[in-house]
mmCIF file with all atom_site columns, C-alpha atoms in Angstrom:
data_model
loop_
_atom_site.group_PDB
_atom_site.id
_atom_site.type_symbol
_atom_site.label_atom_id
_atom_site.label_alt_id
_atom_site.label_comp_id
_atom_site.label_asym_id
_atom_site.label_entity_id
_atom_site.label_seq_id
_atom_site.pdbx_PDB_ins_code
_atom_site.Cartn_x
_atom_site.Cartn_y
_atom_site.Cartn_z
_atom_site.occupancy
_atom_site.B_iso_or_equiv
_atom_site.pdbx_formal_charge
_atom_site.auth_seq_id
_atom_site.auth_comp_id
_atom_site.auth_asym_id
_atom_site.auth_atom_id
_atom_site.pdbx_PDB_model_num
ATOM 1   C CA . GLU A 1 1   ? -73.171 -2.960  61.535 1.00 0.00 ? 1   GLU A CA 1
ATOM 2   C CA . THR A 1 2   ? -75.663 -0.590  60.015 1.00 0.00 ? 2   THR A CA 1
ATOM 3   C CA . GLY A 1 3   ? -76.700 0.337   56.501 1.00 0.00 ? 3   GLY A CA 1
ATOM 4   C CA . VAL A 1 4   ? -75.159 -1.369  53.502 1.00 0.00 ? 4   VAL A CA 1
ATOM 5   C CA . THR A 1 5   ? -71.707 -2.921  53.711 1.00 0.00 ? 5   THR A CA 1
ATOM 6   C CA . GLN A 1 6   ? -69.493 -4.212  50.935 1.00 0.00 ? 6   GLN A CA 1
ATOM 7   C CA . THR A 1 7   ? -66.356 -6.317  50.941 1.00 0.00 ? 7   THR A CA 1
ATOM 8   C CA . PRO A 1 8   ? -63.684 -6.111  49.831 1.00 0.00 ? 8   PRO A CA 1
ATOM 9   C CA . ARG A 1 9   ? -63.258 -2.351  49.471 1.00 0.00 ? 9   ARG A CA 1
ATOM 10  C CA . HIS A 1 10  ? -60.435 -2.784  46.981 1.00 0.00 ? 10  HIS A CA 1
ATOM 11  C CA . LEU A 1 11  ? -59.656 -5.692  44.667 1.00 0.00 ? 11  LEU A CA 1
ATOM 12  C CA . VAL A 1 12  ? -56.920 -6.240  42.099 1.00 0.00 ? 12  VAL A CA 1
ATOM 13  C CA . MET A 1 13  ? -57.240 -9.299  39.923 1.00 0.00 ? 13  MET A CA 1
ATOM 14  C CA . GLY A 1 14  ? -55.806 -10.796 36.789 1.00 0.00 ? 14  GLY A CA 1
ATOM 15  C CA . MET A 1 15  ? -57.931 -11.664 33.791 1.00 0.00 ? 15  MET A CA 1
ATOM 16  C CA . THR A 1 16  ? -57.819 -15.376 34.605 1.00 0.00 ? 16  THR A CA 1
ATOM 17  C CA . ASN A 1 17  ? -58.780 -15.042 38.282 1.00 0.00 ? 17  ASN A CA 1
ATOM 18  C CA . LYS A 1 18  ? -62.107 -15.815 39.908 1.00 0.00 ? 18  LYS A CA 1
ATOM 19  C CA . LYS A 1 19  ? -63.259 -13.577 42.725 1.00 0.00 ? 19  LYS A CA 1
ATOM 20  C CA . SER A 1 20  ? -66.486 -12.590 44.447 1.00 0.00 ? 20  SER A CA 1
ATOM 21  C CA . LEU A 1 21  ? -67.839 -9.295  45.759 1.00 0.00 ? 21  LEU A CA 1
ATOM 22  C CA . LYS A 1 22  ? -70.089 -9.368  48.793 1.00 0.00 ? 22  LYS A CA 1
ATOM 23  C CA . CYS A 1 23  ? -72.849 -6.997  49.852 1.00 0.00 ? 23  CYS A CA 1
ATOM 24  C CA . GLU A 1 24  ? -74.917 -7.094  53.016 1.00 0.00 ? 24  GLU A CA 1
ATOM 25  C CA . GLN A 1 25  ? -77.761 -4.799  54.029 1.00 0.00 ? 25  GLN A CA 1
ATOM 26  C CA . HIS A 1 26  ? -78.991 -4.353  57.604 1.00 0.00 ? 26  HIS A CA 1
ATOM 27  C CA . LEU A 1 27  ? -82.046 -2.244  56.743 1.00 0.00 ? 27  LEU A CA 1
ATOM 28  C CA . GLY A 1 28  ? -84.704 -4.914  56.358 1.00 0.00 ? 28  GLY A CA 1
ATOM 29  C CA . HIS A 1 29  ? -85.074 -4.103  52.659 1.00 0.00 ? 29  HIS A CA 1
ATOM 30  C CA . ASN A 1 30  ? -86.415 -6.490  50.030 1.00 0.00 ? 30  ASN A CA 1
ATOM 31  C CA . ALA A 1 31  ? -84.651 -5.222  46.913 1.00 0.00 ? 31  ALA A CA 1
ATOM 32  C CA . MET A 1 32  ? -80.929 -5.210  46.171 1.00 0.00 ? 32  MET A CA 1
ATOM 33  C CA . TYR A 1 33  ? -78.985 -3.838  43.219 1.00 0.00 ? 33  TYR A CA 1
ATOM 34  C CA . TRP A 1 34  ? -75.565 -4.027  41.607 1.00 0.00 ? 34  TRP A CA 1
ATOM 35  C CA . TYR A 1 35  ? -74.263 -0.948  39.808 1.00 0.00 ? 35  TYR A CA 1
ATOM 36  C CA . LYS A 1 36  ? -71.062 -0.247  37.892 1.00 0.00 ? 36  LYS A CA 1
ATOM 37  C CA . GLN A 1 37  ? -69.620 3.266   38.209 1.00 0.00 ? 37  GLN A CA 1
ATOM 38  C CA . SER A 1 38  ? -66.903 4.347   35.788 1.00 0.00 ? 38  SER A CA 1
ATOM 39  C CA . ALA A 1 39  ? -65.231 7.743   35.867 1.00 0.00 ? 39  ALA A CA 1
ATOM 40  C CA . LYS A 1 40  ? -67.360 10.540  34.385 1.00 0.00 ? 40  LYS A CA 1
ATOM 41  C CA . LYS A 1 41  ? -70.063 8.092   33.303 1.00 0.00 ? 41  LYS A CA 1
ATOM 42  C CA . PRO A 1 42  ? -73.577 7.563   34.658 1.00 0.00 ? 42  PRO A CA 1
ATOM 43  C CA . LEU A 1 43  ? -74.190 4.751   37.076 1.00 0.00 ? 43  LEU A CA 1
ATOM 44  C CA . GLU A 1 44  ? -74.933 1.592   35.106 1.00 0.00 ? 44  GLU A CA 1
ATOM 45  C CA . LEU A 1 45  ? -77.528 -0.726  36.591 1.00 0.00 ? 45  LEU A CA 1
ATOM 46  C CA . MET A 1 46  ? -76.355 -4.324  36.280 1.00 0.00 ? 46  MET A CA 1
ATOM 47  C CA . PHE A 1 47  ? -78.752 -6.507  38.260 1.00 0.00 ? 47  PHE A CA 1
ATOM 48  C CA . VAL A 1 48  ? -81.842 -6.134  40.423 1.00 0.00 ? 48  VAL A CA 1
ATOM 49  C CA . TYR A 1 49  ? -83.162 -8.649  42.937 1.00 0.00 ? 49  TYR A CA 1
ATOM 50  C CA . ASN A 1 50  ? -86.594 -8.226  44.478 1.00 0.00 ? 50  ASN A CA 1
ATOM 51  C CA . PHE A 1 51  ? -87.511 -10.646 47.273 1.00 0.00 ? 51  PHE A CA 1
ATOM 52  C CA . LYS A 1 52  ? -84.509 -12.807 46.226 1.00 0.00 ? 52  LYS A CA 1
ATOM 53  C CA . GLU A 1 53  ? -85.742 -13.087 42.631 1.00 0.00 ? 53  GLU A CA 1
ATOM 54  C CA . GLN A 1 54  ? -83.728 -11.520 39.829 1.00 0.00 ? 54  GLN A CA 1
ATOM 55  C CA . THR A 1 55  ? -85.928 -9.004  38.061 1.00 0.00 ? 55  THR A CA 1
ATOM 56  C CA . GLU A 1 56  ? -83.393 -7.131  35.926 1.00 0.00 ? 56  GLU A CA 1
ATOM 57  C CA . ASN A 1 57  ? -80.321 -8.115  33.957 1.00 0.00 ? 57  ASN A CA 1
ATOM 58  C CA . ASN A 1 58  ? -79.270 -5.167  31.862 1.00 0.00 ? 58  ASN A CA 1
ATOM 59  C CA . SER A 1 59  ? -77.391 -7.065  29.143 1.00 0.00 ? 59  SER A CA 1
ATOM 60  C CA . VAL A 1 60  ? -74.495 -7.756  31.468 1.00 0.00 ? 60  VAL A CA 1
ATOM 61  C CA . PRO A 1 61  ? -71.774 -10.097 30.123 1.00 0.00 ? 61  PRO A CA 1
ATOM 62  C CA . SER A 1 62  ? -71.843 -13.609 31.528 1.00 0.00 ? 62  SER A CA 1
ATOM 63  C CA . ARG A 1 63  ? -68.440 -13.098 33.144 1.00 0.00 ? 63  ARG A CA 1
ATOM 64  C CA . PHE A 1 64  ? -70.461 -11.305 35.867 1.00 0.00 ? 64  PHE A CA 1
ATOM 65  C CA . SER A 1 65  ? -72.696 -13.712 37.782 1.00 0.00 ? 65  SER A CA 1
ATOM 66  C CA . PRO A 1 66  ? -74.948 -12.495 40.615 1.00 0.00 ? 66  PRO A CA 1
ATOM 67  C CA . GLU A 1 67  ? -76.235 -14.526 43.526 1.00 0.00 ? 67  GLU A CA 1
ATOM 68  C CA . CYS A 1 68  ? -78.828 -13.553 46.103 1.00 0.00 ? 68  CYS A CA 1
ATOM 69  C CA . PRO A 1 69  ? -79.244 -16.269 48.767 1.00 0.00 ? 69  PRO A CA 1
ATOM 70  C CA . ASN A 1 70  ? -81.572 -14.123 50.905 1.00 0.00 ? 70  ASN A CA 1
ATOM 71  C CA . SER A 1 71  ? -82.925 -10.568 51.077 1.00 0.00 ? 71  SER A CA 1
ATOM 72  C CA . SER A 1 72  ? -79.952 -9.375  53.112 1.00 0.00 ? 72  SER A CA 1
ATOM 73  C CA . HIS A 1 73  ? -77.059 -10.702 51.052 1.00 0.00 ? 73  HIS A CA 1
ATOM 74  C CA . LEU A 1 74  ? -75.961 -10.187 47.475 1.00 0.00 ? 74  LEU A CA 1
ATOM 75  C CA . PHE A 1 75  ? -72.879 -11.482 45.717 1.00 0.00 ? 75  PHE A CA 1
ATOM 76  C CA . LEU A 1 76  ? -71.258 -10.718 42.396 1.00 0.00 ? 76  LEU A CA 1
ATOM 77  C CA . HIS A 1 77  ? -69.068 -13.537 41.121 1.00 0.00 ? 77  HIS A CA 1
ATOM 78  C CA . LEU A 1 78  ? -66.353 -12.481 38.699 1.00 0.00 ? 78  LEU A CA 1
ATOM 79  C CA . HIS A 1 79  ? -64.399 -14.631 36.244 1.00 0.00 ? 79  HIS A CA 1
ATOM 80  C CA . THR A 1 80  ? -62.219 -13.990 33.200 1.00 0.00 ? 80  THR A CA 1
ATOM 81  C CA . LEU A 1 81  ? -62.740 -10.242 33.421 1.00 0.00 ? 81  LEU A CA 1
ATOM 82  C CA . GLN A 1 82  ? -61.332 -7.698  31.001 1.00 0.00 ? 82  GLN A CA 1
ATOM 83  C CA . PRO A 1 83  ? -59.337 -4.536  31.819 1.00 0.00 ? 83  PRO A CA 1
ATOM 84  C CA . GLU A 1 84  ? -62.361 -2.423  30.789 1.00 0.00 ? 84  GLU A CA 1
ATOM 85  C CA . ASP A 1 85  ? -64.263 -3.979  33.689 1.00 0.00 ? 85  ASP A CA 1
ATOM 86  C CA . SER A 1 86  ? -62.113 -1.953  36.077 1.00 0.00 ? 86  SER A CA 1
ATOM 87  C CA . ALA A 1 87  ? -64.528 0.348   37.915 1.00 0.00 ? 87  ALA A CA 1
ATOM 88  C CA . LEU A 1 88  ? -66.266 1.000   41.216 1.00 0.00 ? 88  LEU A CA 1
ATOM 89  C CA . TYR A 1 89  ? -68.961 -1.597  41.883 1.00 0.00 ? 89  TYR A CA 1
ATOM 90  C CA . LEU A 1 90  ? -71.740 -0.306  44.080 1.00 0.00 ? 90  LEU A CA 1
ATOM 91  C CA . CYS A 1 91  ? -74.379 -2.302  45.873 1.00 0.00 ? 91  CYS A CA 1
ATOM 92  C CA . ALA A 1 92  ? -77.657 -0.682  46.909 1.00 0.00 ? 92  ALA A CA 1
ATOM 93  C CA . SER A 1 93  ? -80.874 -1.707  48.617 1.00 0.00 ? 93  SER A CA 1
ATOM 94  C CA . SER A 1 94  ? -84.405 -0.340  48.884 1.00 0.00 ? 94  SER A CA 1
ATOM 95  C CA . GLN A 1 95  ? -87.712 -1.347  50.427 1.00 0.00 ? 95  GLN A CA 1
ATOM 96  C CA . ALA A 1 96  ? -88.744 -2.935  47.142 1.00 0.00 ? 96  ALA A CA 1
ATOM 97  C CA . SER A 1 97  ? -88.095 -2.404  43.470 1.00 0.00 ? 97  SER A CA 1
ATOM 98  C CA . GLY A 1 98  ? -90.890 -1.119  41.276 1.00 0.00 ? 98  GLY A CA 1
ATOM 99  C CA . SER A 1 99  ? -91.736 1.706   43.644 1.00 0.00 ? 99  SER A CA 1
ATOM 100 C CA . SER A 1 100 ? -90.531 5.193   44.468 1.00 0.00 ? 100 SER A CA 1
ATOM 101 C CA . ASN A 1 101 ? -88.257 4.223   47.327 1.00 0.00 ? 101 ASN A CA 1
ATOM 102 C CA . GLU A 1 102 ? -84.865 5.781   47.777 1.00 0.00 ? 102 GLU A CA 1
ATOM 103 C CA . GLN A 1 103 ? -81.915 3.474   47.393 1.00 0.00 ? 103 GLN A CA 1
ATOM 104 C CA . PHE A 1 104 ? -79.253 3.156   50.065 1.00 0.00 ? 104 PHE A CA 1
ATOM 105 C CA . PHE A 1 105 ? -75.760 2.535   48.761 1.00 0.00 ? 105 PHE A CA 1
ATOM 106 C CA . GLY A 1 106 ? -72.762 0.718   50.118 1.00 0.00 ? 106 GLY A CA 1
ATOM 107 C CA . PRO A 1 107 ? -69.275 2.237   49.904 1.00 0.00 ? 107 PRO A CA 1
ATOM 108 C CA . GLY A 1 108 ? -68.382 0.190   46.834 1.00 0.00 ? 108 GLY A CA 1
ATOM 109 C CA . THR A 1 109 ? -65.600 -2.130  45.764 1.00 0.00 ? 109 THR A CA 1
ATOM 110 C CA . ARG A 1 110 ? -62.872 -0.507  43.673 1.00 0.00 ? 110 ARG A CA 1
ATOM 111 C CA . LEU A 1 111 ? -61.959 -3.218  41.144 1.00 0.00 ? 111 LEU A CA 1
ATOM 112 C CA . THR A 1 112 ? -58.808 -3.172  39.024 1.00 0.00 ? 112 THR A CA 1
ATOM 113 C CA . VAL A 1 113 ? -58.352 -5.840  36.346 1.00 0.00 ? 113 VAL A CA 1
ATOM 114 C CA . LEU A 1 114 ? -54.790 -6.264  35.135 1.00 0.00 ? 114 LEU A CA 1
ATOM 115 C CA . GLY B 2 1   ? -83.456 6.797   24.028 1.00 0.00 ? 1   GLY B CA 1
ATOM 116 C CA . GLN B 2 2   ? -83.365 7.855   27.642 1.00 0.00 ? 2   GLN B CA 1
ATOM 117 C CA . ASN B 2 3   ? -81.058 10.682  28.606 1.00 0.00 ? 3   ASN B CA 1
ATOM 118 C CA . ILE B 2 4   ? -80.149 12.725  31.662 1.00 0.00 ? 4   ILE B CA 1
ATOM 119 C CA . ASP B 2 5   ? -78.008 15.848  31.212 1.00 0.00 ? 5   ASP B CA 1
ATOM 120 C CA . GLN B 2 6   ? -76.220 17.777  33.926 1.00 0.00 ? 6   GLN B CA 1
ATOM 121 C CA . PRO B 2 7   ? -73.069 19.924  33.859 1.00 0.00 ? 7   PRO B CA 1
ATOM 122 C CA . THR B 2 8   ? -69.822 18.035  34.329 1.00 0.00 ? 8   THR B CA 1
ATOM 123 C CA . GLU B 2 9   ? -68.274 20.445  36.794 1.00 0.00 ? 9   GLU B CA 1
ATOM 124 C CA . MET B 2 10  ? -69.114 23.659  38.645 1.00 0.00 ? 10  MET B CA 1
ATOM 125 C CA . THR B 2 11  ? -67.131 25.935  40.936 1.00 0.00 ? 11  THR B CA 1
ATOM 126 C CA . ALA B 2 12  ? -68.547 28.137  43.687 1.00 0.00 ? 12  ALA B CA 1
ATOM 127 C CA . THR B 2 13  ? -67.343 30.125  46.661 1.00 0.00 ? 13  THR B CA 1
ATOM 128 C CA . GLU B 2 14  ? -67.827 29.240  50.312 1.00 0.00 ? 14  GLU B CA 1
ATOM 129 C CA . GLY B 2 15  ? -70.909 30.996  51.703 1.00 0.00 ? 15  GLY B CA 1
ATOM 130 C CA . ALA B 2 16  ? -72.456 31.544  48.270 1.00 0.00 ? 16  ALA B CA 1
ATOM 131 C CA . ILE B 2 17  ? -75.393 29.884  46.484 1.00 0.00 ? 17  ILE B CA 1
ATOM 132 C CA . VAL B 2 18  ? -75.124 27.440  43.581 1.00 0.00 ? 18  VAL B CA 1
ATOM 133 C CA . GLN B 2 19  ? -77.753 25.892  41.319 1.00 0.00 ? 19  GLN B CA 1
ATOM 134 C CA . ILE B 2 20  ? -77.106 22.549  39.608 1.00 0.00 ? 20  ILE B CA 1
ATOM 135 C CA . ASN B 2 21  ? -79.415 21.864  36.669 1.00 0.00 ? 21  ASN B CA 1
ATOM 136 C CA . CYS B 2 22  ? -80.640 18.551  35.343 1.00 0.00 ? 22  CYS B CA 1
ATOM 137 C CA . THR B 2 23  ? -82.678 17.969  32.186 1.00 0.00 ? 23  THR B CA 1
ATOM 138 C CA . TYR B 2 24  ? -84.128 14.619  31.264 1.00 0.00 ? 24  TYR B CA 1
ATOM 139 C CA . GLN B 2 25  ? -85.821 12.683  28.497 1.00 0.00 ? 25  GLN B CA 1
ATOM 140 C CA . THR B 2 26  ? -87.165 9.357   29.703 1.00 0.00 ? 26  THR B CA 1
ATOM 141 C CA . SER B 2 27  ? -89.785 6.752   28.913 1.00 0.00 ? 27  SER B CA 1
ATOM 142 C CA . GLY B 2 28  ? -92.301 7.842   31.493 1.00 0.00 ? 28  GLY B CA 1
ATOM 143 C CA . PHE B 2 29  ? -91.684 9.567   34.798 1.00 0.00 ? 29  PHE B CA 1
ATOM 144 C CA . ASN B 2 30  ? -92.145 8.324   38.354 1.00 0.00 ? 30  ASN B CA 1
ATOM 145 C CA . GLY B 2 31  ? -90.013 10.807  40.232 1.00 0.00 ? 31  GLY B CA 1
ATOM 146 C CA . LEU B 2 32  ? -86.599 12.456  40.271 1.00 0.00 ? 32  LEU B CA 1
ATOM 147 C CA . PHE B 2 33  ? -83.867 11.914  42.842 1.00 0.00 ? 33  PHE B CA 1
ATOM 148 C CA . TRP B 2 34  ? -80.775 13.874  43.801 1.00 0.00 ? 34  TRP B CA 1
ATOM 149 C CA . TYR B 2 35  ? -77.860 12.121  45.483 1.00 0.00 ? 35  TYR B CA 1
ATOM 150 C CA . GLN B 2 36  ? -74.596 13.452  46.872 1.00 0.00 ? 36  GLN B CA 1
ATOM 151 C CA . GLN B 2 37  ? -71.391 11.470  46.473 1.00 0.00 ? 37  GLN B CA 1
ATOM 152 C CA . HIS B 2 38  ? -68.141 12.463  48.145 1.00 0.00 ? 38  HIS B CA 1
ATOM 153 C CA . ALA B 2 39  ? -64.991 11.147  46.496 1.00 0.00 ? 39  ALA B CA 1
ATOM 154 C CA . GLY B 2 40  ? -64.443 7.503   47.375 1.00 0.00 ? 40  GLY B CA 1
ATOM 155 C CA . GLU B 2 41  ? -67.735 7.212   49.234 1.00 0.00 ? 41  GLU B CA 1
ATOM 156 C CA . ALA B 2 42  ? -71.253 5.912   48.661 1.00 0.00 ? 42  ALA B CA 1
ATOM 157 C CA . PRO B 2 43  ? -73.927 8.107   47.080 1.00 0.00 ? 43  PRO B CA 1
ATOM 158 C CA . THR B 2 44  ? -76.334 9.377   49.731 1.00 0.00 ? 44  THR B CA 1
ATOM 159 C CA . PHE B 2 45  ? -79.923 10.458  49.191 1.00 0.00 ? 45  PHE B CA 1
ATOM 160 C CA . LEU B 2 46  ? -80.655 14.193  49.192 1.00 0.00 ? 46  LEU B CA 1
ATOM 161 C CA . SER B 2 47  ? -84.131 14.711  47.758 1.00 0.00 ? 47  SER B CA 1
ATOM 162 C CA . TYR B 2 48  ? -87.048 13.274  45.823 1.00 0.00 ? 48  TYR B CA 1
ATOM 163 C CA . ASN B 2 49  ? -89.512 15.212  43.639 1.00 0.00 ? 49  ASN B CA 1
ATOM 164 C CA . VAL B 2 50  ? -92.522 13.730  41.908 1.00 0.00 ? 50  VAL B CA 1
ATOM 165 C CA . LEU B 2 51  ? -94.796 16.794  41.714 1.00 0.00 ? 51  LEU B CA 1
ATOM 166 C CA . ASP B 2 52  ? -93.948 20.183  40.220 1.00 0.00 ? 52  ASP B CA 1
ATOM 167 C CA . GLY B 2 53  ? -92.527 22.747  42.560 1.00 0.00 ? 53  GLY B CA 1
ATOM 168 C CA . LEU B 2 54  ? -89.866 23.356  45.140 1.00 0.00 ? 54  LEU B CA 1
ATOM 169 C CA . GLU B 2 55  ? -88.951 21.034  47.998 1.00 0.00 ? 55  GLU B CA 1
ATOM 170 C CA . GLU B 2 56  ? -86.853 22.645  50.712 1.00 0.00 ? 56  GLU B CA 1
ATOM 171 C CA . LYS B 2 57  ? -84.718 20.753  53.179 1.00 0.00 ? 57  LYS B CA 1
ATOM 172 C CA . GLY B 2 58  ? -82.408 22.947  55.214 1.00 0.00 ? 58  GLY B CA 1
ATOM 173 C CA . ARG B 2 59  ? -79.689 24.480  53.055 1.00 0.00 ? 59  ARG B CA 1
ATOM 174 C CA . PHE B 2 60  ? -80.693 22.285  50.105 1.00 0.00 ? 60  PHE B CA 1
ATOM 175 C CA . SER B 2 61  ? -83.747 22.721  47.851 1.00 0.00 ? 61  SER B CA 1
ATOM 176 C CA . SER B 2 62  ? -84.834 20.799  44.783 1.00 0.00 ? 62  SER B CA 1
ATOM 177 C CA . PHE B 2 63  ? -87.162 22.015  42.056 1.00 0.00 ? 63  PHE B CA 1
ATOM 178 C CA . LEU B 2 64  ? -89.071 20.065  39.407 1.00 0.00 ? 64  LEU B CA 1
ATOM 179 C CA . SER B 2 65  ? -90.918 21.017  36.226 1.00 0.00 ? 65  SER B CA 1
ATOM 180 C CA . ARG B 2 66  ? -92.321 17.895  34.576 1.00 0.00 ? 66  ARG B CA 1
ATOM 181 C CA . SER B 2 67  ? -93.596 19.765  31.509 1.00 0.00 ? 67  SER B CA 1
ATOM 182 C CA . LYS B 2 68  ? -90.067 21.043  30.821 1.00 0.00 ? 68  LYS B CA 1
ATOM 183 C CA . GLY B 2 69  ? -88.235 17.844  31.823 1.00 0.00 ? 69  GLY B CA 1
ATOM 184 C CA . TYR B 2 70  ? -86.156 19.951  34.172 1.00 0.00 ? 70  TYR B CA 1
ATOM 185 C CA . SER B 2 71  ? -84.951 19.969  37.734 1.00 0.00 ? 71  SER B CA 1
ATOM 186 C CA . TYR B 2 72  ? -82.411 21.861  39.757 1.00 0.00 ? 72  TYR B CA 1
ATOM 187 C CA . LEU B 2 73  ? -80.697 21.417  43.086 1.00 0.00 ? 73  LEU B CA 1
ATOM 188 C CA . LEU B 2 74  ? -80.067 24.653  44.972 1.00 0.00 ? 74  LEU B CA 1
ATOM 189 C CA . LEU B 2 75  ? -77.402 24.743  47.657 1.00 0.00 ? 75  LEU B CA 1
ATOM 190 C CA . LYS B 2 76  ? -77.280 27.788  49.959 1.00 0.00 ? 76  LYS B CA 1
ATOM 191 C CA . GLU B 2 77  ? -74.627 29.010  52.393 1.00 0.00 ? 77  GLU B CA 1
ATOM 192 C CA . LEU B 2 78  ? -72.077 26.734  50.798 1.00 0.00 ? 78  LEU B CA 1
ATOM 193 C CA . GLN B 2 79  ? -69.602 24.987  53.058 1.00 0.00 ? 79  GLN B CA 1
ATOM 194 C CA . MET B 2 80  ? -66.332 23.312  52.138 1.00 0.00 ? 80  MET B CA 1
ATOM 195 C CA . LYS B 2 81  ? -67.874 19.937  52.991 1.00 0.00 ? 81  LYS B CA 1
ATOM 196 C CA . ASP B 2 82  ? -70.368 20.450  50.142 1.00 0.00 ? 82  ASP B CA 1
ATOM 197 C CA . SER B 2 83  ? -67.543 19.715  47.694 1.00 0.00 ? 83  SER B CA 1
ATOM 198 C CA . ALA B 2 84  ? -68.804 16.501  46.103 1.00 0.00 ? 84  ALA B CA 1
ATOM 199 C CA . SER B 2 85  ? -70.482 15.096  43.030 1.00 0.00 ? 85  SER B CA 1
ATOM 200 C CA . TYR B 2 86  ? -74.239 15.560  42.725 1.00 0.00 ? 86  TYR B CA 1
ATOM 201 C CA . LEU B 2 87  ? -76.131 12.888  40.849 1.00 0.00 ? 87  LEU B CA 1
ATOM 202 C CA . CYS B 2 88  ? -79.525 13.377  39.217 1.00 0.00 ? 88  CYS B CA 1
ATOM 203 C CA . ALA B 2 89  ? -81.617 10.251  38.578 1.00 0.00 ? 89  ALA B CA 1
ATOM 204 C CA . VAL B 2 90  ? -85.091 9.792   37.088 1.00 0.00 ? 90  VAL B CA 1
ATOM 205 C CA . GLN B 2 91  ? -87.410 6.835   37.617 1.00 0.00 ? 91  GLN B CA 1
ATOM 206 C CA . ASP B 2 92  ? -88.932 5.794   34.318 1.00 0.00 ? 92  ASP B CA 1
ATOM 207 C CA . SER B 2 93  ? -92.278 4.097   33.706 1.00 0.00 ? 93  SER B CA 1
ATOM 208 C CA . ASN B 2 94  ? -90.808 0.773   34.943 1.00 0.00 ? 94  ASN B CA 1
ATOM 209 C CA . TYR B 2 95  ? -89.486 2.436   38.109 1.00 0.00 ? 95  TYR B CA 1
ATOM 210 C CA . GLN B 2 96  ? -85.959 1.883   36.844 1.00 0.00 ? 96  GLN B CA 1
ATOM 211 C CA . LEU B 2 97  ? -83.546 4.670   37.799 1.00 0.00 ? 97  LEU B CA 1
ATOM 212 C CA . ILE B 2 98  ? -81.846 6.414   34.885 1.00 0.00 ? 98  ILE B CA 1
ATOM 213 C CA . TRP B 2 99  ? -78.761 8.270   36.097 1.00 0.00 ? 99  TRP B CA 1
ATOM 214 C CA . GLY B 2 100 ? -76.934 11.360  34.955 1.00 0.00 ? 100 GLY B CA 1
ATOM 215 C CA . ALA B 2 101 ? -73.131 11.352  34.913 1.00 0.00 ? 101 ALA B CA 1
ATOM 216 C CA . GLY B 2 102 ? -73.026 13.670  37.922 1.00 0.00 ? 102 GLY B CA 1
ATOM 217 C CA . THR B 2 103 ? -71.879 17.241  38.516 1.00 0.00 ? 103 THR B CA 1
ATOM 218 C CA . LYS B 2 104 ? -68.621 17.699  40.380 1.00 0.00 ? 104 LYS B CA 1
ATOM 219 C CA . LEU B 2 105 ? -68.968 20.742  42.629 1.00 0.00 ? 105 LEU B CA 1
ATOM 220 C CA . ILE B 2 106 ? -65.775 22.460  43.746 1.00 0.00 ? 106 ILE B CA 1
ATOM 221 C CA . ILE B 2 107 ? -66.042 24.914  46.635 1.00 0.00 ? 107 ILE B CA 1
ATOM 222 C CA . LYS B 2 108 ? -63.322 27.536  46.989 1.00 0.00 ? 108 LYS B CA 1
ATOM 223 C CA . PRO B 2 109 ? -62.626 29.506  50.182 1.00 0.00 ? 109 PRO B CA 1
#
């Protein structure tokens, strides 16, 4: 596998379910990001991890819980979501945060909350 | 507040040239990125500008004017595969990327 991979690609869940999104990067990067992309809206940065330490949490509701066990893996744990949380969730990685490095994106998880 | 503006949608003809503009107001500036995103796919990096001027890369060029808070992406010899959304993003003083909503480019034969 190369680049940034995300699983699952599509997810439908009820408001009472608990699910997790997984991201893996094979680029040797030290920073990983979660973004939310809604139709016709700018990408919203949710979380940033740099060398496994969380460095950004952009006022994200606690029903989204990130986990970064190592520099290559990033998870987003979901529980008691709302229908307005339906969106494309993108994972990205870069050499490090806090520098002018391009970010490499995964294909995203299309999430639908019923 | 921080703001990135770009047109919502543009249409162009195969073989022609199109210019996609981006204006920004951010807390500091540490570079501007352009990404391409095909429907249902990941955004992919196109260009990075941190100094004023034009950066050319094949059929694509990107221009930056820091004093005007302005950039454009120029696409030449348009091909059908260039139909995509083009995202402008600025790194602020904290190196956080501030994103525009993207410009959907439609190429007609």
